[in-house]
mmCIF file of C-alpha atoms and ligand atoms in Angstrom:
data_model
loop_
_atom_site.group_PDB
_atom_site.id
_atom_site.type_symbol
_atom_site.label_atom_id
_atom_site.label_comp_id
_atom_site.label_asym_id
_atom_site.label_seq_id
_atom_site.Cartn_x
_atom_site.Cartn_y
_atom_site.Cartn_z
ATOM 1 C CA MET B 1 -0.017 -0.005 -0.014
ATOM 2 C CA GLN B 2 1.243 3.511 -0.923
ATOM 3 C CA LYS B 3 2.447 5.379 2.182
ATOM 4 C CA LYS B 4 0.489 8.587 2.581
ATOM 5 C CA GLY B 5 2.257 11.920 2.392
ATOM 6 C CA LEU B 6 2.691 14.165 5.382
ATOM 7 C CA ILE B 7 0.636 17.322 5.917
ATOM 8 C CA ILE B 8 2.902 20.135 7.097
ATOM 9 C CA VAL B 9 0.987 23.121 8.482
ATOM 10 C CA LEU B 10 2.855 26.394 8.701
ATOM 11 C CA SER B 11 1.149 29.148 10.714
ATOM 12 C CA ALA B 12 2.496 32.450 11.999
ATOM 13 C CA PRO B 13 1.443 35.958 12.818
ATOM 14 C CA SER B 14 1.371 38.098 9.690
ATOM 15 C CA GLY B 15 4.886 39.177 8.726
ATOM 16 C CA ALA B 16 6.737 36.347 10.549
ATOM 17 C CA GLY B 17 7.771 34.792 7.245
ATOM 18 C CA LYS B 18 5.553 31.757 6.630
ATOM 19 C CA THR B 19 4.926 32.536 2.939
ATOM 20 C CA THR B 20 8.659 33.020 2.324
ATOM 21 C CA ILE B 21 9.605 29.833 4.185
ATOM 22 C CA CYS B 22 6.782 27.783 2.698
ATOM 23 C CA ASN B 23 7.738 28.775 -0.867
ATOM 24 C CA LEU B 24 11.415 27.988 -0.251
ATOM 25 C CA LEU B 25 10.570 24.590 1.236
ATOM 26 C CA ILE B 26 8.421 23.673 -1.775
ATOM 27 C CA LYS B 27 11.049 24.899 -4.222
ATOM 28 C CA LYS B 28 13.794 22.883 -2.511
ATOM 29 C CA SER B 29 12.008 19.562 -1.982
ATOM 30 C CA LYS B 30 10.575 17.599 -4.894
ATOM 31 C CA ASN B 31 8.406 15.534 -2.595
ATOM 32 C CA ILE B 32 6.684 18.558 -0.999
ATOM 33 C CA LYS B 33 3.784 20.198 -2.818
ATOM 34 C CA GLY B 34 2.164 23.510 -2.041
ATOM 35 C CA SER B 35 -1.565 24.110 -1.949
ATOM 36 C CA VAL B 36 -3.195 27.215 -3.423
ATOM 37 C CA SER B 37 -5.975 28.482 -1.153
ATOM 38 C CA TYR B 38 -9.085 30.363 -2.107
ATOM 39 C CA THR B 39 -9.653 33.814 -0.645
ATOM 40 C CA THR B 40 -12.070 36.709 -0.791
ATOM 41 C CA ARG B 41 -9.206 39.175 -0.021
ATOM 42 C CA THR B 42 -8.216 41.570 -2.847
ATOM 43 C CA PRO B 43 -4.861 40.701 -4.455
ATOM 44 C CA ARG B 44 -1.728 42.497 -3.250
ATOM 45 C CA LYS B 45 0.551 44.122 -5.774
ATOM 46 C CA GLY B 46 2.271 41.385 -7.762
ATOM 47 C CA GLU B 47 0.017 38.544 -6.604
ATOM 48 C CA LYS B 48 -1.290 36.269 -9.339
ATOM 49 C CA ASN B 49 -4.599 34.452 -9.477
ATOM 50 C CA GLY B 50 -4.052 30.680 -9.288
ATOM 51 C CA VAL B 51 -0.457 31.117 -8.061
ATOM 52 C CA ASP B 52 -0.650 33.004 -4.755
ATOM 53 C CA TYR B 53 -4.367 32.394 -4.231
ATOM 54 C CA PHE B 54 -7.531 31.815 -6.201
ATOM 55 C CA PHE B 55 -9.180 35.184 -5.705
ATOM 56 C CA VAL B 56 -12.965 34.801 -5.584
ATOM 57 C CA ASN B 57 -15.953 36.841 -4.404
ATOM 58 C CA LYS B 58 -17.979 36.029 -1.261
ATOM 59 C CA LYS B 59 -20.790 34.482 -3.277
ATOM 60 C CA THR B 60 -18.448 31.971 -4.927
ATOM 61 C CA PHE B 61 -16.707 31.252 -1.623
ATOM 62 C CA LYS B 62 -20.007 30.559 0.117
ATOM 63 C CA ARG B 63 -21.125 28.305 -2.703
ATOM 64 C CA MET B 64 -17.894 26.363 -2.341
ATOM 65 C CA ILE B 65 -18.516 25.968 1.417
ATOM 66 C CA PHE B 66 -22.019 24.719 0.656
ATOM 67 C CA ASN B 67 -20.631 22.211 -1.889
ATOM 68 C CA LYS B 68 -18.095 21.001 0.691
ATOM 69 C CA GLU B 69 -15.148 21.879 -1.541
ATOM 70 C CA PHE B 70 -12.921 22.942 1.368
ATOM 71 C CA ILE B 71 -11.117 20.727 3.816
ATOM 72 C CA GLU B 72 -11.103 23.721 6.168
ATOM 73 C CA TRP B 73 -11.932 27.378 5.884
ATOM 74 C CA ALA B 74 -11.746 30.364 8.217
ATOM 75 C CA LEU B 75 -12.426 34.053 8.501
ATOM 76 C CA VAL B 76 -9.027 35.728 8.963
ATOM 77 C CA HIS B 77 -8.452 39.512 9.249
ATOM 78 C CA ASP B 78 -12.074 39.954 7.979
ATOM 79 C CA ASN B 79 -11.540 37.883 4.775
ATOM 80 C CA TYR B 80 -12.432 34.279 4.011
ATOM 81 C CA TYR B 81 -9.700 31.740 3.280
ATOM 82 C CA GLY B 82 -10.093 28.049 2.452
ATOM 83 C CA THR B 83 -7.998 25.027 1.556
ATOM 84 C CA PRO B 84 -9.398 23.077 -1.413
ATOM 85 C CA LYS B 85 -10.067 19.458 -0.581
ATOM 86 C CA ARG B 86 -9.422 17.731 -3.896
ATOM 87 C CA TYR B 87 -5.792 18.797 -4.397
ATOM 88 C CA LEU B 88 -4.742 17.968 -0.817
ATOM 89 C CA GLU B 89 -6.227 14.467 -0.920
ATOM 90 C CA LYS B 90 -4.727 13.733 -4.329
ATOM 91 C CA ALA B 91 -1.258 14.821 -3.122
ATOM 92 C CA ILE B 92 -1.175 12.846 0.138
ATOM 93 C CA ASN B 93 -2.770 9.735 -1.418
ATOM 94 C CA SER B 94 0.004 9.686 -4.021
ATOM 95 C CA GLY B 95 2.642 9.814 -1.244
ATOM 96 C CA LYS B 96 3.543 13.496 -1.669
ATOM 97 C CA ASP B 97 3.849 15.753 1.333
ATOM 98 C CA ILE B 98 1.818 18.950 1.300
ATOM 99 C CA ALA B 99 2.745 22.252 2.962
ATOM 100 C CA LEU B 100 -0.178 24.433 4.028
ATOM 101 C CA ASP B 101 0.368 28.120 4.771
ATOM 102 C CA ILE B 102 -2.778 28.645 6.835
ATOM 103 C CA ASP B 103 -3.889 30.414 10.004
ATOM 104 C CA VAL B 104 -4.102 28.872 13.474
ATOM 105 C CA GLN B 105 -7.883 28.090 13.266
ATOM 106 C CA GLY B 106 -7.209 26.203 10.019
ATOM 107 C CA GLY B 107 -4.185 24.436 11.515
ATOM 108 C CA LEU B 108 -6.148 23.169 14.518
ATOM 109 C CA ASN B 109 -9.016 22.007 12.269
ATOM 110 C CA ILE B 110 -6.540 20.112 10.073
ATOM 111 C CA LYS B 111 -5.133 18.367 13.157
ATOM 112 C CA LYS B 112 -8.637 17.190 14.130
ATOM 113 C CA LEU B 113 -9.157 15.714 10.657
ATOM 114 C CA TYR B 114 -5.580 14.399 10.201
ATOM 115 C CA PRO B 115 -3.982 13.640 13.600
ATOM 116 C CA ASN B 116 -0.666 12.826 11.920
ATOM 117 C CA ALA B 117 -0.371 16.315 10.425
ATOM 118 C CA VAL B 118 2.569 18.265 11.853
ATOM 119 C CA LEU B 119 1.795 21.773 13.047
ATOM 120 C CA VAL B 120 4.655 24.265 12.922
ATOM 121 C CA PHE B 121 4.326 27.719 14.432
ATOM 122 C CA ILE B 122 6.686 30.310 12.979
ATOM 123 C CA MET B 123 7.702 33.437 14.880
ATOM 124 C CA THR B 124 10.275 36.165 14.650
ATOM 125 C CA PRO B 125 12.861 36.374 17.498
ATOM 126 C CA THR B 126 10.911 39.311 19.025
ATOM 127 C CA MET B 127 7.673 41.289 18.537
ATOM 128 C CA LYS B 128 9.814 44.267 17.503
ATOM 129 C CA VAL B 129 11.205 42.291 14.571
ATOM 130 C CA LEU B 130 7.694 41.230 13.585
ATOM 131 C CA ASP B 131 6.608 44.878 13.562
ATOM 132 C CA LYS B 132 9.599 45.753 11.384
ATOM 133 C CA ARG B 133 9.069 42.895 8.895
ATOM 134 C CA ILE B 134 5.396 43.574 8.345
ATOM 135 C CA LYS B 135 6.176 47.220 7.687
ATOM 136 C CA THR B 136 9.103 46.585 5.337
ATOM 137 C CA ARG B 137 6.980 44.189 3.283
ATOM 138 C CA LYS B 138 5.196 47.401 2.189
ATOM 139 C CA LYS B 139 2.195 45.586 0.834
ATOM 140 C CA ASP B 140 -0.480 46.345 3.437
ATOM 141 C CA SER B 141 -2.169 49.614 4.336
ATOM 142 C CA GLU B 142 -1.643 51.285 7.711
ATOM 143 C CA THR B 143 -5.048 50.028 8.963
ATOM 144 C CA GLU B 144 -4.337 46.521 7.688
ATOM 145 C CA ILE B 145 -0.952 46.498 9.506
ATOM 146 C CA LYS B 146 -2.593 47.564 12.781
ATOM 147 C CA LYS B 147 -5.244 44.845 12.451
ATOM 148 C CA ARG B 148 -2.624 42.211 11.666
ATOM 149 C CA LEU B 149 -0.378 43.189 14.617
ATOM 150 C CA ALA B 150 -3.391 43.107 16.979
ATOM 151 C CA ASN B 151 -4.318 39.637 15.674
ATOM 152 C CA ALA B 152 -0.713 38.472 16.232
ATOM 153 C CA LYS B 153 -1.283 38.562 20.024
ATOM 154 C CA LYS B 154 -4.337 36.248 19.649
ATOM 155 C CA GLU B 155 -2.465 33.905 17.311
ATOM 156 C CA LEU B 156 0.429 33.623 19.776
ATOM 157 C CA HIS B 157 -2.008 32.206 22.335
ATOM 158 C CA CYS B 158 -2.581 29.195 20.061
ATOM 159 C CA MET B 159 1.132 28.425 19.829
ATOM 160 C CA ASN B 160 1.034 25.915 22.685
ATOM 161 C CA ARG B 161 -1.371 23.728 20.732
ATOM 162 C CA TYR B 162 1.164 23.396 17.904
ATOM 163 C CA ASP B 163 3.807 20.659 17.657
ATOM 164 C CA TYR B 164 6.904 22.784 16.931
ATOM 165 C CA LEU B 165 8.064 26.379 17.234
ATOM 166 C CA LEU B 166 10.320 27.599 14.418
ATOM 167 C CA ILE B 167 12.097 30.882 15.046
ATOM 168 C CA ASN B 168 12.644 32.755 11.775
ATOM 169 C CA ASP B 169 15.752 34.776 12.508
ATOM 170 C CA LYS B 170 18.191 33.938 9.757
ATOM 171 C CA LEU B 171 16.167 32.597 6.829
ATOM 172 C CA SER B 172 18.562 29.868 5.681
ATOM 173 C CA GLN B 173 18.830 28.499 9.246
ATOM 174 C CA ALA B 174 15.035 28.554 9.677
ATOM 175 C CA LEU B 175 14.678 26.576 6.435
ATOM 176 C CA ARG B 176 17.251 24.010 7.575
ATOM 177 C CA ASN B 177 15.462 23.632 10.890
ATOM 178 C CA LEU B 178 12.146 23.085 9.164
ATOM 179 C CA GLU B 179 13.708 20.396 6.986
ATOM 180 C CA LYS B 180 14.880 18.676 10.154
ATOM 181 C CA ILE B 181 11.347 18.747 11.532
ATOM 182 C CA VAL B 182 10.018 17.184 8.311
ATOM 183 C CA TYR B 183 12.751 14.545 8.377
ATOM 184 C CA SER B 184 11.966 13.711 12.018
ATOM 185 C CA GLU B 185 8.234 13.419 11.338
ATOM 186 C CA HIS B 186 8.875 11.000 8.460
ATOM 187 C CA ASN B 187 10.889 8.842 10.803
ATOM 188 C CA ARG B 188 8.406 8.712 13.653
ATOM 189 C CA ILE B 189 7.996 5.042 14.474
ATOM 190 C CA SER B 190 4.209 5.442 14.431
ATOM 191 C CA ASN B 191 4.422 6.840 10.886
ATOM 192 C CA ILE B 192 6.727 4.192 9.353
ATOM 193 C CA ALA B 193 6.912 0.909 11.181
ATOM 194 C CA ILE B 194 3.782 -0.808 9.988
ATOM 195 C CA GLN B 195 4.110 -0.033 6.278
ATOM 196 C CA LYS B 196 7.814 -0.677 6.034
ATOM 197 C CA PHE B 197 8.404 -4.000 7.750
ATOM 198 C CA ASN B 198 5.119 -5.893 7.637
HETATM 199 P P1 LIG O 201 3.946 36.057 6.299
HETATM 200 O O1 LIG O 201 3.610 35.147 5.145
HETATM 201 O O2 LIG O 201 4.143 35.287 7.558
HETATM 202 O O3 LIG O 201 2.938 37.166 6.495
HETATM 203 P P2 LIG O 201 6.201 36.945 4.630
HETATM 204 O O4 LIG O 201 6.752 35.654 4.186
HETATM 205 O O5 LIG O 201 5.394 37.744 3.685
HETATM 206 O O6 LIG O 201 5.340 36.751 6.018
HETATM 207 O O7 LIG O 201 7.415 37.807 5.206
HETATM 208 C C1 LIG O 201 7.233 39.140 5.688
HETATM 209 C C2 LIG O 201 8.416 40.006 5.228
HETATM 210 O O8 LIG O 201 9.604 39.579 5.917
HETATM 211 C C3 LIG O 201 8.712 39.868 3.734
HETATM 212 O O9 LIG O 201 9.114 41.142 3.268
HETATM 213 C C4 LIG O 201 9.901 38.858 3.701
HETATM 214 O O10 LIG O 201 10.741 39.058 2.572
HETATM 215 C C5 LIG O 201 10.627 39.189 5.004
HETATM 216 N N1 LIG O 201 11.330 38.070 5.643
HETATM 217 C C6 LIG O 201 10.923 36.773 5.752
HETATM 218 N N2 LIG O 201 11.820 36.025 6.447
HETATM 219 C C7 LIG O 201 12.806 36.891 6.769
HETATM 220 C C8 LIG O 201 14.065 36.740 7.481
HETATM 221 N N3 LIG O 201 14.423 35.570 8.015
HETATM 222 N N4 LIG O 201 14.847 37.819 7.639
HETATM 223 C C9 LIG O 201 14.475 39.016 7.102
HETATM 224 N N5 LIG O 201 13.359 39.259 6.412
HETATM 225 C C10 LIG O 201 12.508 38.190 6.260
HETATM 226 P P1 LIG O 202 -2.532 36.864 3.796
HETATM 227 O O1 LIG O 202 -3.753 37.722 3.565
HETATM 228 O O2 LIG O 202 -1.448 37.595 4.545
HETATM 229 O O3 LIG O 202 -2.036 36.191 2.552
HETATM 230 O O4 LIG O 202 -2.985 35.693 4.753
HETATM 231 C C1 LIG O 202 -3.667 35.944 5.950
HETATM 232 C C2 LIG O 202 -3.749 34.749 6.780
HETATM 233 O O5 LIG O 202 -4.617 33.754 6.183
HETATM 234 C C3 LIG O 202 -2.429 33.991 7.020
HETATM 235 O O6 LIG O 202 -2.369 33.625 8.375
HETATM 236 C C4 LIG O 202 -2.510 32.817 6.118
HETATM 237 O O7 LIG O 202 -1.718 31.727 6.555
HETATM 238 C C5 LIG O 202 -3.998 32.498 6.251
HETATM 239 N N1 LIG O 202 -4.492 31.611 5.185
HETATM 240 C C6 LIG O 202 -4.141 31.574 3.870
HETATM 241 N N2 LIG O 202 -4.811 30.584 3.253
HETATM 242 C C7 LIG O 202 -5.575 29.980 4.182
HETATM 243 C C8 LIG O 202 -6.498 28.869 4.146
HETATM 244 O O8 LIG O 202 -6.730 28.245 3.117
HETATM 245 N N3 LIG O 202 -7.102 28.569 5.309
HETATM 246 C C9 LIG O 202 -6.893 29.220 6.475
HETATM 247 N N4 LIG O 202 -7.535 28.811 7.562
HETATM 248 N N5 LIG O 202 -6.056 30.271 6.533
HETATM 249 C C10 LIG O 202 -5.394 30.623 5.403
#
């Protein structure tokens, strides 16, 4: 029987670097796929439909909820976001890992559905660095930045329900540490023993 791929959830307060790290991880590892979420948020400068997100209106998003097309969805910073079900299942059933850049509500819902999923919480070394990174990204309005920094405090409360904390100080080191987490998860006795030696 084909061994199922691992679901790697990456969550972080806005600006901590999860999109950057997630994209690098996918680029570096052939066996790790990314998932493109649906959102009702308006695209940021440079974002492409079908690449960064599938940008849809609320009516379409609600129809997709009704049709059970999402594995999970959540309202984050006043916009809807959802992970499409079909792509995720196809990837893990074919033995590919899948990295999900989703918020903490989504992460905890994934863990309920897939207890073997690994939940990684990414954070900057300090709140001051988070503040600086979100501002230097220069892609959100002043009001949007304030909202995101206020939400960061709530998101940090969920950290203790995650499996790992990944500090994103130096990017290359953070990526190496994430690869170690993925390696360790693949070698958990509970994840390998039965399929490999029976
Ligand atoms: P998130 O997806 O968590 O909101 P991003 O990946 O968009 O965060 O990163 C926020 C900003 O910080 C971006 O401008 C990104 O280039 C930058 N960044 C990410 N990781 C690092 C790092 N380790 N050191 C310095 N800047 C970083
Ligand atoms: P952003 O608007 O900065 O791209 O994303 C805002 C937040 O929504 C981030 O925490 C991001 O991880 C989260 N997010 C993106 N896609 C999904 C998704 O499909 N489901 C959930 N629950 N959160 C998502």
